[in-house]
Amino acid sequence: MKKFTLVISSFISLNFLFAVSIYAAQFEKIWEFEINYSDPLNTVQSQPKEYLDKLFFVDGLGNLYALEKDNGKLLFKKFLGNNAGRRGFTIDEINDEVIITASQKLFVIDTQTGEILNSVDTIPSVVSPIVTDDCYIIIGSRGDAQCHEKNLKKIMWQTRLGSSARVWSNPIFSKKHNLVYFVTSNPGS
């Protein structure tokens, strides 16, 4: 039985995605997937996600990728726009969808095909959206938050913490307490 872990190595001109076995006597490379692009100022800070038989990740150019986790074969690549999932994206395991923001849009994407099922304009955000039973919560990078209905037809609520309350790290949601926790760069104003 092989257990896989994922390592992303970034270089100025190349990005590699590796799967390695942690049970091998030596640190054994199982497969490699190469993304060839150059942009030293636009780094990816999002971790890959494993779901069913796939690995999902983003690049610095605004693409979402899905690979077969056992062999690294490309299943789909979908261009979404600037800062796509820059610091995170979410997999809604109940609906088999990737929830991700890019270019001030919220996207709902089919995990099997990469098809964009729905999208809507939203606030600028670089962190993972939160999936609740009723909505998708987007925490903005400019101190605001919105809760979009899952059909994306309307915003259920929104709030503003202040322009200096920027959010750069991923929030968490406590379903038990119905609370969202996140860290800001400043307390807001």
Phi, psi and omega in degrees: 000127180256136174252135184252143169233159187242135178234129174249124177248126179251134174233166184301322184251346182224151172232136180236144173243125183241146167244130181229150178272129178267358178263350180289153178300320173253158178291093191268123176283127181268316177202169181218140176233125184253134172245120185257098173207162182231120174194083185294345181265350182243084184271151175269129181239019181258137177279150175292161179236139175257132177212124184053241183257022186233158168242131179246140175202167179241161173244177182282358180262356179102020181256145170254132180244151168229130179237154169290126187290337182279335185225356179076011179292133179291124176263316172199158175225125184233121176281129182243331180131183183304140176057032179300115178054031190312313179245005176159159174212171186233146173252120175274097186289339178288321183255004182054052183226146170267130178249121189209151175248151175196140175049044180058036174230148173256127182245142170244119189236136178292127182290338182275322188245341186082003180293136174284113182276329181195156175202157180204152174294143179212184180284156176297130181209143176241001183255169182297132171294156177255133178257122174247181178295331187252335189204174171251124180260127178248123176260119187278157179278001179242024174085026178229167180214146177224148175241109181267134171306150182296335175277358178063018181281332178206163176269122182286321175201161174209155180213161179230124179270346183121149187295337181271355180272067183281141181247119183242347179247156187293136176281166172233155181239127174262105179295322180302317183258356182055047181232147173250132178244134175205160182251136177251159178284338178213163182289349181096166180210000000 
